[in-house]
Amino acid sequence: DAGVTQSPTHLIKTRGQHVTLRCSPISGHKSVSWYQQVLGQGPQFIFQYYEKEERGRGNFPDRFSARQFPNYSSELNVNALLLGDSALYLCASSLDRGGDYEQYFGPGTRLTVT
Amino acid sequence: GEDVEQSLFLSVREGDSSVINCTYTDSSSTYLYWYKQEPGAGLQLLTYIFSNMDMKQDQRLTVLLNKKDKHLSLRIADTQTGDSAIYFCAPGGKLIFGQGTELSVKP
């Protein structure tokens, strides 16, 4: 079975531009979460979607948005990019164990903002 | 708020045991997880423990849980150079991670 896939692998953008990152979960997983990982830090929670509805949101500005599609794949959008948005963006799909989440991560998208 | 704390670095010699410690504030999680991250890669689920267990052994990995003290540890027996990575613990009910522990294994 395929694991979590993310595209693109790497991306270089200029300040002020917007970006769309994509994630396909493991087949059968209905929950997708997005994380931002800045170099030297742990992953910071951005969004969680379950059954196409937002279930949780981390402490990120409104420039960050996401959605989940009927096939459970997901997009993360970031508008008006700042240099500080440069990071590894991780997507995780999960089995919902009654409110606990066993997460399976994709390889990430490395975003560089210049 | 919810928090996960780990020591940042651990250095061991190949063949020794490694013990990575974690403290957390959330007490509601039914499962607690350990993840491994190699350079430039995503996180890999290593193992987990059910919250009503004290210990779980999984080949070279042993997870110990002290629920009263909210302390979780991961012991890696016979540590190999391929174990060099960053290790994260994560309470299953909260989508939070600490800074992780960077394990360096010297030959």
CSV table of C-alpha atoms in Angstrom, one decimal:
chain,number,residue,atom,x,y,z
A,1,ASP,CA,0.0,0.0,0.0
A,2,ALA,CA,1.2,3.5,-0.8
A,3,GLY,CA,2.0,5.7,2.2
A,4,VAL,CA,1.2,9.3,2.5
A,5,THR,CA,2.3,11.3,-0.6
A,6,GLN,CA,3.0,15.0,-0.8
A,7,SER,CA,3.7,17.2,-3.7
A,8,PRO,CA,5.7,19.0,-4.7
A,9,THR,CA,8.9,17.8,-3.0
A,10,HIS,CA,10.6,21.2,-3.1
A,11,LEU,CA,9.4,24.6,-3.9
A,12,ILE,CA,11.0,28.1,-4.1
A,13,LYS,CA,8.8,31.1,-3.9
A,14,THR,CA,9.3,34.9,-3.6
A,15,ARG,CA,7.9,37.0,-0.8
A,16,GLY,CA,4.3,38.0,-1.4
A,17,GLN,CA,3.5,35.0,-3.6
A,18,HIS,CA,1.1,32.3,-2.6
A,19,VAL,CA,1.6,28.5,-2.6
A,20,THR,CA,-0.5,25.4,-2.7
A,21,LEU,CA,0.8,22.2,-1.2
A,22,ARG,CA,-0.9,18.8,-1.7
A,23,CYS,CA,-1.3,15.7,0.3
A,24,SER,CA,-2.8,12.3,-0.4
A,25,PRO,CA,-3.5,10.2,2.7
A,26,ILE,CA,-3.2,6.4,3.2
A,27,SER,CA,-6.2,4.6,1.7
A,28,GLY,CA,-8.9,4.3,4.3
A,29,HIS,CA,-7.6,7.2,6.5
A,30,LYS,CA,-10.2,10.0,6.8
A,31,SER,CA,-8.1,12.4,8.8
A,32,VAL,CA,-5.3,14.7,7.5
A,33,SER,CA,-3.2,17.0,9.6
A,34,TRP,CA,-0.7,19.7,8.4
A,35,TYR,CA,2.4,20.7,10.3
A,36,GLN,CA,5.1,23.3,9.8
A,37,GLN,CA,8.6,22.3,10.8
A,38,VAL,CA,11.2,25.0,10.9
A,39,LEU,CA,14.9,23.8,11.0
A,40,GLY,CA,15.8,22.7,14.4
A,41,GLN,CA,12.3,22.6,15.8
A,42,GLY,CA,9.6,20.0,16.2
A,43,PRO,CA,6.5,20.0,14.0
A,44,GLN,CA,4.0,22.8,14.8
A,45,PHE,CA,0.4,21.9,14.2
A,46,ILE,CA,-1.4,24.0,11.6
A,47,PHE,CA,-4.7,22.2,10.7
A,48,GLN,CA,-6.5,19.0,11.1
A,49,TYR,CA,-9.3,17.9,8.8
A,50,TYR,CA,-11.6,14.9,9.4
A,51,GLU,CA,-14.3,13.9,6.9
A,52,LYS,CA,-13.8,17.1,5.0
A,53,GLU,CA,-14.4,19.4,8.0
A,54,GLU,CA,-11.9,21.3,10.0
A,55,ARG,CA,-11.4,19.7,13.3
A,56,GLY,CA,-8.6,21.8,14.7
A,57,ARG,CA,-6.5,24.8,14.0
A,58,GLY,CA,-3.1,25.8,15.4
A,59,ASN,CA,-1.8,29.2,16.2
A,60,PHE,CA,-1.2,30.3,12.6
A,61,PRO,CA,-2.3,33.5,10.8
A,62,ASP,CA,-5.2,33.6,8.4
A,63,ARG,CA,-2.8,33.6,5.5
A,64,PHE,CA,-2.8,29.8,6.1
A,65,SER,CA,-5.9,27.9,4.9
A,66,ALA,CA,-6.6,24.3,4.0
A,67,ARG,CA,-9.3,22.1,2.7
A,68,GLN,CA,-10.0,18.4,2.4
A,69,PHE,CA,-11.7,16.9,-0.7
A,70,PRO,CA,-14.2,14.0,-1.0
A,71,ASN,CA,-11.4,11.6,-1.7
A,72,TYR,CA,-9.8,12.7,1.6
A,73,SER,CA,-6.8,14.3,-0.1
A,74,SER,CA,-6.0,17.8,1.2
A,75,GLU,CA,-4.5,21.1,0.1
A,76,LEU,CA,-2.7,23.6,2.3
A,77,ASN,CA,-2.6,27.2,0.9
A,78,VAL,CA,-0.4,30.0,2.2
A,79,ASN,CA,-0.9,33.5,0.9
A,80,ALA,CA,1.4,36.6,1.0
A,81,LEU,CA,4.4,34.5,1.8
A,82,LEU,CA,7.0,35.7,4.2
A,83,LEU,CA,10.6,34.7,4.6
A,84,GLY,CA,9.6,33.1,7.9
A,85,ASP,CA,7.3,30.7,6.1
A,86,SER,CA,10.4,28.8,4.8
A,87,ALA,CA,10.1,25.4,6.4
A,88,LEU,CA,9.4,21.7,5.8
A,89,TYR,CA,5.6,21.2,5.6
A,90,LEU,CA,4.5,17.9,6.7
A,91,CYS,CA,1.2,16.1,6.1
A,92,ALA,CA,0.0,13.2,8.2
A,93,SER,CA,-2.9,11.0,7.8
A,94,SER,CA,-4.3,9.1,10.8
A,95,LEU,CA,-6.4,6.5,12.1
A,96,ASP,CA,-8.8,7.9,14.6
A,97,ARG,CA,-8.6,5.7,17.7
A,98,GLY,CA,-11.5,7.3,19.4
A,99,GLY,CA,-9.9,10.7,19.7
A,100,ASP,CA,-6.3,9.6,19.7
A,101,TYR,CA,-4.4,9.8,16.5
A,102,GLU,CA,-1.8,7.3,15.2
A,103,GLN,CA,-0.2,9.5,12.5
A,104,TYR,CA,1.6,8.5,9.4
A,105,PHE,CA,3.7,11.2,7.8
A,106,GLY,CA,4.5,12.0,4.3
A,107,PRO,CA,8.0,13.0,3.2
A,108,GLY,CA,7.2,16.7,3.4
A,109,THR,CA,7.4,19.6,1.0
A,110,ARG,CA,10.5,21.8,1.5
A,111,LEU,CA,9.4,25.4,0.9
A,112,THR,CA,12.0,28.2,0.5
A,113,VAL,CA,10.8,31.8,0.4
A,114,THR,CA,13.3,34.3,-1.0
B,1,GLY,CA,-1.2,25.0,27.4
B,2,GLU,CA,-0.3,21.4,26.4
B,3,ASP,CA,3.5,20.7,26.4
B,4,VAL,CA,6.0,18.0,25.6
B,5,GLU,CA,9.5,18.3,26.8
B,6,GLN,CA,12.6,16.3,25.8
B,7,SER,CA,16.3,16.8,26.3
B,8,LEU,CA,17.8,18.0,23.0
B,9,PHE,CA,20.8,15.8,22.5
B,10,LEU,CA,22.0,12.3,23.4
B,11,SER,CA,25.3,10.8,22.3
B,12,VAL,CA,26.1,7.1,22.7
B,13,ARG,CA,28.6,4.6,21.3
B,14,GLU,CA,27.5,1.9,18.9
B,15,GLY,CA,26.4,-1.2,20.8
B,16,ASP,CA,25.4,0.7,23.9
B,17,SER,CA,21.8,1.3,25.0
B,18,SER,CA,20.1,4.7,24.5
B,19,VAL,CA,17.4,6.1,26.7
B,20,ILE,CA,15.4,9.0,25.5
B,21,ASN,CA,13.1,10.7,28.0
B,22,CYS,CA,10.0,12.7,27.6
B,23,THR,CA,7.6,14.5,29.9
B,24,TYR,CA,4.2,15.7,28.9
B,25,THR,CA,1.3,17.6,30.4
B,26,ASP,CA,-1.7,16.0,28.7
B,27,SER,CA,-3.1,13.2,30.7
B,28,SER,CA,-6.1,12.4,28.5
B,29,SER,CA,-4.4,10.4,25.8
B,30,THR,CA,-5.1,6.7,25.5
B,31,TYR,CA,-2.0,6.1,23.4
B,32,LEU,CA,1.4,7.7,23.5
B,33,TYR,CA,3.7,7.5,20.4
B,34,TRP,CA,7.3,7.6,19.5
B,35,TYR,CA,8.4,8.9,16.1
B,36,LYS,CA,11.8,8.9,14.4
B,37,GLN,CA,12.9,11.6,11.9
B,38,GLU,CA,16.0,11.1,9.7
B,39,PRO,CA,17.5,14.2,8.1
B,40,GLY,CA,15.3,15.8,5.5
B,41,ALA,CA,12.6,13.3,5.9
B,42,GLY,CA,9.1,13.0,7.4
B,43,LEU,CA,8.4,11.4,10.8
B,44,GLN,CA,8.2,7.7,11.0
B,45,LEU,CA,6.0,6.0,13.5
B,46,LEU,CA,8.3,3.8,15.6
B,47,THR,CA,6.1,2.4,18.4
B,48,TYR,CA,3.4,3.3,20.9
B,49,ILE,CA,2.2,2.3,24.3
B,50,PHE,CA,-1.3,2.1,25.6
B,51,SER,CA,-1.8,4.3,28.6
B,52,ASN,CA,-2.8,1.5,31.0
B,53,MET,CA,0.5,-0.3,30.4
B,54,ASP,CA,3.8,0.4,32.2
B,55,MET,CA,6.0,-1.2,29.6
B,56,LYS,CA,6.0,-2.4,26.1
B,57,GLN,CA,8.8,-4.2,24.3
B,58,ASP,CA,9.1,-4.2,20.5
B,59,GLN,CA,12.4,-5.9,19.4
B,60,ARG,CA,15.2,-3.5,20.3
B,61,LEU,CA,12.8,-0.9,21.5
B,62,THR,CA,11.4,-0.7,25.1
B,63,VAL,CA,8.8,1.9,26.0
B,64,LEU,CA,8.3,2.7,29.7
B,65,LEU,CA,5.4,4.8,30.9
B,66,ASN,CA,5.0,6.4,34.3
B,67,LYS,CA,1.6,7.9,34.0
B,68,LYS,CA,1.6,9.4,37.5
B,69,ASP,CA,4.7,11.5,36.7
B,70,LYS,CA,3.6,11.9,33.0
B,71,HIS,CA,7.0,10.5,32.0
B,72,LEU,CA,7.7,8.4,28.9
B,73,SER,CA,11.0,6.9,27.9
B,74,LEU,CA,12.3,5.0,24.9
B,75,ARG,CA,15.1,2.6,25.3
B,76,ILE,CA,17.0,1.4,22.2
B,77,ALA,CA,19.1,-1.7,22.9
B,78,ASP,CA,22.3,-2.3,20.9
B,79,THR,CA,22.2,1.1,19.3
B,80,GLN,CA,23.4,1.2,15.8
B,81,THR,CA,24.7,4.1,13.6
B,82,GLY,CA,21.4,3.8,11.6
B,83,ASP,CA,19.6,4.8,14.8
B,84,SER,CA,21.1,8.3,14.5
B,85,ALA,CA,18.0,10.6,14.1
B,86,ILE,CA,15.7,12.9,15.9
B,87,TYR,CA,13.2,11.2,18.2
B,88,PHE,CA,9.8,12.7,19.1
B,89,CYS,CA,7.3,11.6,21.7
B,90,ALA,CA,3.7,12.5,21.2
B,91,PRO,CA,0.6,12.1,23.3
B,92,GLY,CA,-2.0,10.6,20.9
B,93,GLY,CA,-4.8,12.8,21.9
B,94,LYS,CA,-3.0,16.0,21.1
B,95,LEU,CA,-1.4,16.9,17.9
B,96,ILE,CA,1.6,18.4,19.5
B,97,PHE,CA,5.3,17.6,19.4
B,98,GLY,CA,8.2,18.9,21.4
B,99,GLN,CA,11.6,19.8,20.0
B,100,GLY,CA,12.7,16.2,19.8
B,101,THR,CA,15.9,14.5,21.0
B,102,GLU,CA,18.8,14.2,18.5
B,103,LEU,CA,20.5,10.9,19.0
B,104,SER,CA,24.0,10.7,17.7
B,105,VAL,CA,25.6,7.2,17.6
B,106,LYS,CA,29.4,7.1,17.4
B,107,PRO,CA,31.2,4.0,15.9
